[in-house]
CSV table of C-alpha atoms and ligand atoms in Angstrom, one decimal:
chain,number,residue,atom,x,y,z
A,1,MET,CA,9.6,12.0,-15.9
A,2,LYS,CA,6.1,13.3,-15.5
A,3,TYR,CA,3.4,13.8,-12.9
A,4,HIS,CA,-0.1,12.4,-13.4
A,5,ALA,CA,-3.1,12.7,-11.1
A,6,LEU,CA,-5.5,9.8,-10.7
A,7,ILE,CA,-8.8,10.5,-8.9
A,8,PRO,CA,-10.9,7.6,-7.6
A,9,ALA,CA,-14.5,8.9,-7.8
A,10,ALA,CA,-16.5,5.6,-8.1
A,11,GLY,CA,-17.8,5.4,-4.6
A,12,GLY,CA,-21.4,5.4,-3.6
A,13,GLY,CA,-21.1,7.6,-0.5
A,14,THR,CA,-23.0,5.3,1.9
A,15,ARG,CA,-22.0,7.2,5.0
A,16,MET,CA,-23.2,10.5,3.5
A,17,GLY,CA,-26.6,8.9,2.7
A,18,GLY,CA,-29.1,10.1,0.1
A,19,GLY,CA,-29.4,9.0,-3.5
A,20,THR,CA,-26.6,11.1,-5.0
A,21,PRO,CA,-22.9,9.9,-4.6
A,22,LYS,CA,-21.2,12.6,-2.5
A,23,GLN,CA,-18.8,13.6,-5.3
A,24,TYR,CA,-21.8,15.1,-7.1
A,25,LEU,CA,-23.4,16.9,-4.1
A,26,PRO,CA,-23.7,20.6,-4.5
A,27,LEU,CA,-20.9,22.6,-2.9
A,28,THR,CA,-20.9,26.4,-3.4
A,29,GLY,CA,-22.9,26.0,-6.6
A,30,ARG,CA,-20.8,23.2,-8.2
A,31,PRO,CA,-20.6,19.5,-7.8
A,32,LEU,CA,-18.2,18.6,-5.1
A,33,ILE,CA,-15.6,17.0,-7.4
A,34,TRP,CA,-15.4,20.2,-9.5
A,35,HIS,CA,-13.4,21.7,-6.6
A,36,THR,CA,-11.1,18.8,-6.5
A,37,LEU,CA,-10.5,19.0,-10.3
A,38,LYS,CA,-10.1,22.7,-10.1
A,39,THR,CA,-7.1,22.3,-7.8
A,40,LEU,CA,-5.4,19.4,-9.5
A,41,THR,CA,-5.8,20.8,-13.1
A,42,GLY,CA,-4.4,24.0,-11.7
A,43,VAL,CA,-1.1,22.5,-10.7
A,44,ALA,CA,1.2,23.3,-13.6
A,45,ALA,CA,3.6,20.4,-12.9
A,46,ILE,CA,0.8,17.9,-13.3
A,47,ASP,CA,0.7,16.6,-16.9
A,48,HIS,CA,-2.9,15.4,-16.9
A,49,VAL,CA,-5.7,14.5,-14.6
A,50,HIS,CA,-7.5,11.2,-14.8
A,51,VAL,CA,-10.9,10.5,-13.1
A,52,VAL,CA,-12.1,7.0,-12.4
A,53,LEU,CA,-15.9,6.8,-12.4
A,54,ALA,CA,-18.2,3.8,-11.7
A,55,PRO,CA,-19.1,2.0,-14.9
A,56,GLU,CA,-22.7,2.7,-14.3
A,57,ASP,CA,-22.2,6.4,-13.3
A,58,GLU,CA,-25.2,8.4,-14.5
A,59,PHE,CA,-24.2,11.7,-13.0
A,60,TRP,CA,-21.0,12.9,-14.7
A,61,GLY,CA,-22.7,13.6,-18.0
A,62,GLY,CA,-25.2,16.0,-16.4
A,63,TYR,CA,-22.6,18.7,-15.6
A,64,ASP,CA,-20.4,21.1,-17.6
A,65,TRP,CA,-16.7,20.3,-17.3
A,66,SER,CA,-15.5,22.7,-20.0
A,67,ASP,CA,-13.4,24.5,-17.3
A,68,PHE,CA,-10.9,21.6,-17.5
A,69,LYS,CA,-10.9,21.1,-21.3
A,70,GLY,CA,-7.7,19.4,-22.4
A,71,ARG,CA,-6.5,18.7,-18.9
A,72,LEU,CA,-8.9,15.9,-17.9
A,73,THR,CA,-9.8,12.4,-19.0
A,74,VAL,CA,-12.6,10.3,-17.6
A,75,TRP,CA,-12.5,6.5,-17.3
A,76,HIS,CA,-15.6,4.5,-16.5
A,77,CYS,CA,-13.7,1.6,-14.9
A,78,GLY,CA,-14.3,1.9,-11.1
A,79,GLY,CA,-14.3,-1.2,-9.0
A,80,ALA,CA,-16.0,-2.5,-5.9
A,81,THR,CA,-13.5,-0.9,-3.5
A,82,ARG,CA,-11.3,2.2,-3.7
A,83,ALA,CA,-8.2,0.1,-4.2
A,84,GLU,CA,-9.9,-1.7,-7.1
A,85,SER,CA,-10.9,1.6,-8.7
A,86,VAL,CA,-7.3,2.8,-8.4
A,87,ILE,CA,-5.9,-0.5,-9.9
A,88,HIS,CA,-8.4,-0.3,-12.8
A,89,GLY,CA,-7.4,3.4,-13.4
A,90,LEU,CA,-3.7,2.6,-13.3
A,91,ARG,CA,-4.2,-0.2,-15.9
A,92,ALA,CA,-6.1,2.2,-18.1
A,93,LEU,CA,-3.1,4.5,-18.1
A,94,GLN,CA,-0.6,1.8,-19.1
A,95,SER,CA,0.1,3.1,-22.6
A,96,LEU,CA,0.0,6.7,-21.6
A,97,VAL,CA,2.6,6.8,-18.8
A,98,ALA,CA,6.2,5.7,-18.2
A,99,GLY,CA,7.0,3.2,-15.4
A,100,ASP,CA,9.0,5.8,-13.5
A,101,ASP,CA,6.4,8.6,-13.9
A,102,TRP,CA,4.8,9.8,-10.6
A,103,VAL,CA,1.1,9.2,-10.1
A,104,LEU,CA,-0.7,11.3,-7.5
A,105,VAL,CA,-3.7,9.4,-6.3
A,106,HIS,CA,-6.3,11.7,-4.7
A,107,ASP,CA,-9.7,11.1,-3.3
A,108,ALA,CA,-12.4,12.9,-5.2
A,109,ALA,CA,-14.0,13.6,-1.8
A,110,ARG,CA,-11.0,15.7,-0.6
A,111,CYS,CA,-12.4,18.8,-2.3
A,112,CYS,CA,-10.6,21.4,-0.2
A,113,LEU,CA,-7.1,20.4,-1.4
A,114,THR,CA,-5.1,23.5,-2.4
A,115,VAL,CA,-2.4,24.0,-5.1
A,116,GLU,CA,-0.1,24.8,-2.1
A,117,HIS,CA,-0.8,21.4,-0.5
A,118,VAL,CA,0.1,19.7,-3.7
A,119,GLY,CA,3.2,22.0,-4.2
A,120,LYS,CA,4.5,20.9,-0.7
A,121,LEU,CA,4.0,17.2,-1.6
A,122,LEU,CA,5.9,17.6,-4.9
A,123,ALA,CA,8.7,19.6,-3.3
A,124,GLU,CA,9.2,17.1,-0.5
A,125,VAL,CA,8.7,13.8,-2.4
A,126,GLY,CA,9.8,14.7,-6.0
A,127,ASP,CA,13.2,13.2,-5.6
A,128,ASP,CA,12.4,10.5,-3.1
A,129,PRO,CA,13.1,6.9,-4.0
A,130,VAL,CA,9.9,5.5,-2.5
A,131,GLY,CA,7.2,8.2,-2.6
A,132,GLY,CA,5.0,9.8,0.0
A,133,LEU,CA,1.7,11.2,1.2
A,134,LEU,CA,0.1,14.2,2.8
A,135,ALA,CA,-0.8,13.5,6.5
A,136,VAL,CA,-1.5,15.2,9.8
A,137,PRO,CA,-0.1,14.3,13.2
A,138,VAL,CA,-2.8,13.0,15.5
A,139,ALA,CA,-3.8,15.8,18.0
A,140,ASP,CA,-6.4,14.1,20.2
A,141,THR,CA,-5.9,11.5,22.9
A,142,LEU,CA,-6.9,8.2,21.4
A,143,LYS,CA,-9.2,5.6,23.1
A,144,ARG,CA,-9.7,2.0,22.1
A,145,ALA,CA,-13.4,1.0,22.7
A,146,GLN,CA,-14.7,-2.2,24.1
A,147,THR,CA,-17.8,-3.8,22.4
A,148,ASP,CA,-20.0,-2.2,25.2
A,149,GLY,CA,-19.0,1.3,24.2
A,150,ARG,CA,-16.7,1.8,27.2
A,151,VAL,CA,-13.0,2.6,27.1
A,152,ALA,CA,-10.7,-0.5,27.0
A,153,GLY,CA,-7.6,1.7,27.2
A,154,THR,CA,-5.7,4.7,25.9
A,155,VAL,CA,-3.6,4.4,22.7
A,156,ALA,CA,-0.4,6.4,22.8
A,157,ARG,CA,-0.6,9.0,20.0
A,158,GLU,CA,3.1,9.6,19.8
A,159,GLY,CA,4.2,9.1,16.3
A,160,LEU,CA,0.7,8.5,14.9
A,161,TRP,CA,-0.5,10.4,11.8
A,162,GLN,CA,-3.7,10.5,9.9
A,163,ALA,CA,-3.1,9.7,6.2
A,164,GLN,CA,-4.6,12.0,3.6
A,165,THR,CA,-4.2,12.2,-0.1
A,166,PRO,CA,-2.6,12.9,-2.6
A,167,GLN,CA,-0.4,9.9,-2.2
A,168,MET,CA,2.4,9.9,-4.8
A,169,PHE,CA,4.3,6.9,-6.0
A,170,ARG,CA,6.0,5.7,-9.2
A,171,TYR,CA,3.6,4.2,-11.7
A,172,ARG,CA,5.1,0.8,-12.0
A,173,MET,CA,5.9,0.3,-8.3
A,174,LEU,CA,2.4,1.5,-7.3
A,175,LEU,CA,0.5,-0.8,-9.7
A,176,GLU,CA,2.7,-3.8,-8.7
A,177,ALA,CA,2.1,-3.0,-5.0
A,178,LEU,CA,-1.7,-2.7,-5.3
A,179,GLU,CA,-2.0,-5.8,-7.4
A,180,ARG,CA,-0.2,-7.8,-4.7
A,181,MET,CA,-2.1,-6.2,-1.8
A,182,PRO,CA,-5.6,-5.1,-3.1
A,183,GLU,CA,-7.2,-5.1,0.4
A,184,VAL,CA,-5.4,-1.9,1.5
A,185,THR,CA,-7.4,1.3,2.1
A,186,ASP,CA,-4.7,3.6,0.7
A,187,GLU,CA,-1.7,3.4,-1.7
A,188,ALA,CA,0.9,3.8,1.0
A,189,GLY,CA,-0.5,0.7,2.7
A,190,ALA,CA,0.4,-1.4,-0.4
A,191,ILE,CA,3.8,0.2,-0.6
A,192,GLU,CA,4.4,-0.5,3.1
A,193,ALA,CA,3.5,-4.2,2.5
A,194,MET,CA,6.5,-4.4,0.2
A,195,GLY,CA,8.7,-3.4,3.1
A,196,LEU,CA,9.1,0.2,2.0
A,197,HIS,CA,8.6,3.4,4.0
A,198,PRO,CA,6.6,6.2,2.3
A,199,LYS,CA,7.5,9.8,3.4
A,200,LEU,CA,5.0,11.6,5.5
A,201,VAL,CA,4.5,15.2,4.4
A,202,ALA,CA,2.7,17.4,7.0
A,203,ALA,CA,-0.5,19.0,5.7
A,204,ASP,CA,-3.5,20.3,7.7
A,205,MET,CA,-7.0,19.4,8.6
A,206,THR,CA,-8.6,21.6,5.9
A,207,ASN,CA,-7.7,18.8,3.5
A,208,LEU,CA,-10.6,16.8,5.0
A,209,LYS,CA,-12.3,13.9,3.3
A,210,VAL,CA,-16.0,14.7,3.0
A,211,THR,CA,-17.5,11.6,4.6
A,212,TRP,CA,-20.5,12.5,6.8
A,213,PRO,CA,-23.2,15.1,6.2
A,214,LEU,CA,-21.6,17.6,8.6
A,215,ASP,CA,-18.3,17.5,6.6
A,216,LEU,CA,-20.1,19.1,3.7
A,217,GLN,CA,-20.8,22.2,5.8
A,218,LEU,CA,-17.2,22.2,7.0
A,219,ALA,CA,-16.0,22.0,3.4
A,220,GLU,CA,-18.3,24.8,2.4
A,221,TRP,CA,-17.0,27.0,5.2
A,222,ILE,CA,-13.4,26.3,4.3
A,223,LEU,CA,-13.9,27.1,0.6
A,224,ALA,CA,-15.9,30.3,1.3
A,225,ASN,CA,-13.4,31.6,3.8
A,226,ARG,CA,-10.5,31.0,1.5
A,227,ARG,CA,-12.1,33.0,-1.2
A,228,GLN,CA,-12.3,36.2,0.9
B,301,CTP,N1,-14.0,5.3,-4.3
B,301,CTP,C1,-13.9,4.7,-5.5
B,301,CTP,N2,-14.3,3.4,-5.7
B,301,CTP,C2,-14.9,2.7,-4.7
B,301,CTP,C3,-15.0,3.3,-3.4
B,301,CTP,C4,-14.5,4.6,-3.2
B,301,CTP,O1,-13.3,5.3,-6.4
B,301,CTP,N3,-15.4,1.5,-4.9
B,301,CTP,C5,-13.5,6.7,-4.1
B,301,CTP,C6,-14.7,7.6,-3.6
B,301,CTP,O2,-15.4,8.0,-4.7
B,301,CTP,C7,-13.9,8.7,-2.9
B,301,CTP,C8,-12.6,8.0,-2.4
B,301,CTP,O3,-12.5,6.7,-3.1
B,301,CTP,O4,-13.6,9.8,-3.7
B,301,CTP,C9,-12.6,7.8,-0.9
B,301,CTP,O5,-13.6,6.9,-0.5
B,301,CTP,P1,-14.7,7.1,0.5
B,301,CTP,O6,-14.5,8.4,1.2
B,301,CTP,O7,-14.8,5.9,1.3
B,301,CTP,O8,-16.0,7.3,-0.4
B,301,CTP,P2,-17.2,6.3,-0.6
B,301,CTP,O9,-16.7,4.9,-0.7
B,301,CTP,O10,-18.0,6.8,-1.8
B,301,CTP,O11,-18.1,6.6,0.7
B,301,CTP,P3,-18.6,5.5,1.8
B,301,CTP,O12,-17.4,4.7,2.2
B,301,CTP,O13,-19.2,6.3,2.9
B,301,CTP,O14,-19.6,4.6,1.0
B,302,MG,MG1,-15.7,4.0,1.0
């Protein structure tokens, strides 16, 4: 039984703005996704890393990826949504992976992931019958808004977690779940829809998803301070 990484990187980064998809924005002198790939190709237990790009991606070829030679395959099969990109990527792997192999799906935009984060996920989920995901318990008090921007009420935060990635599930189960429920925003959501209960593995906020312009500065700070 093997571990494979699948990285959806076919998004347009509309919330980030600008003409360049966020996975290619410069971060400490490299395209953002380079940092994501550096971590996942650096996990010895992961057999191979697969990246899903948009069919029309014009950016990938402009960079040097030789750091990851032999550890990385690129697929130009992204779809209109993240879930579609993951489904297309999983189908592309059909002849390369076994049904019971683990697939770790990880957002290209979570570029501050560490080998330690992945190690914790593998240790806590590696023999789980369902699978699991990195996540963080909600720390703030949560408010539900009315349409006029005022507070309608407070949402109890007890037991609430913010889902991150990687999310790891068995190949066959994951593809079947996503094909049944392609409107989900993460893999766990599709598994939940089958009546199963993925395991939550506590991570931390440094595994942020770069979404808004300020997140890029936060990611830069996190990477720079780790290096010291
Ligand atoms: N993604 C993808 N295919 C899509 C949409 C998203 O592979 N059709 C990927 C993104 O490239 C990203 C990850 O899924 O690595 C998480 O998505 P998100 O943060 O929403 O990125 P974007 O969709 O690019 O950003 P936005 O929603 O702001 O447009
Ligand atoms: Mg998106």
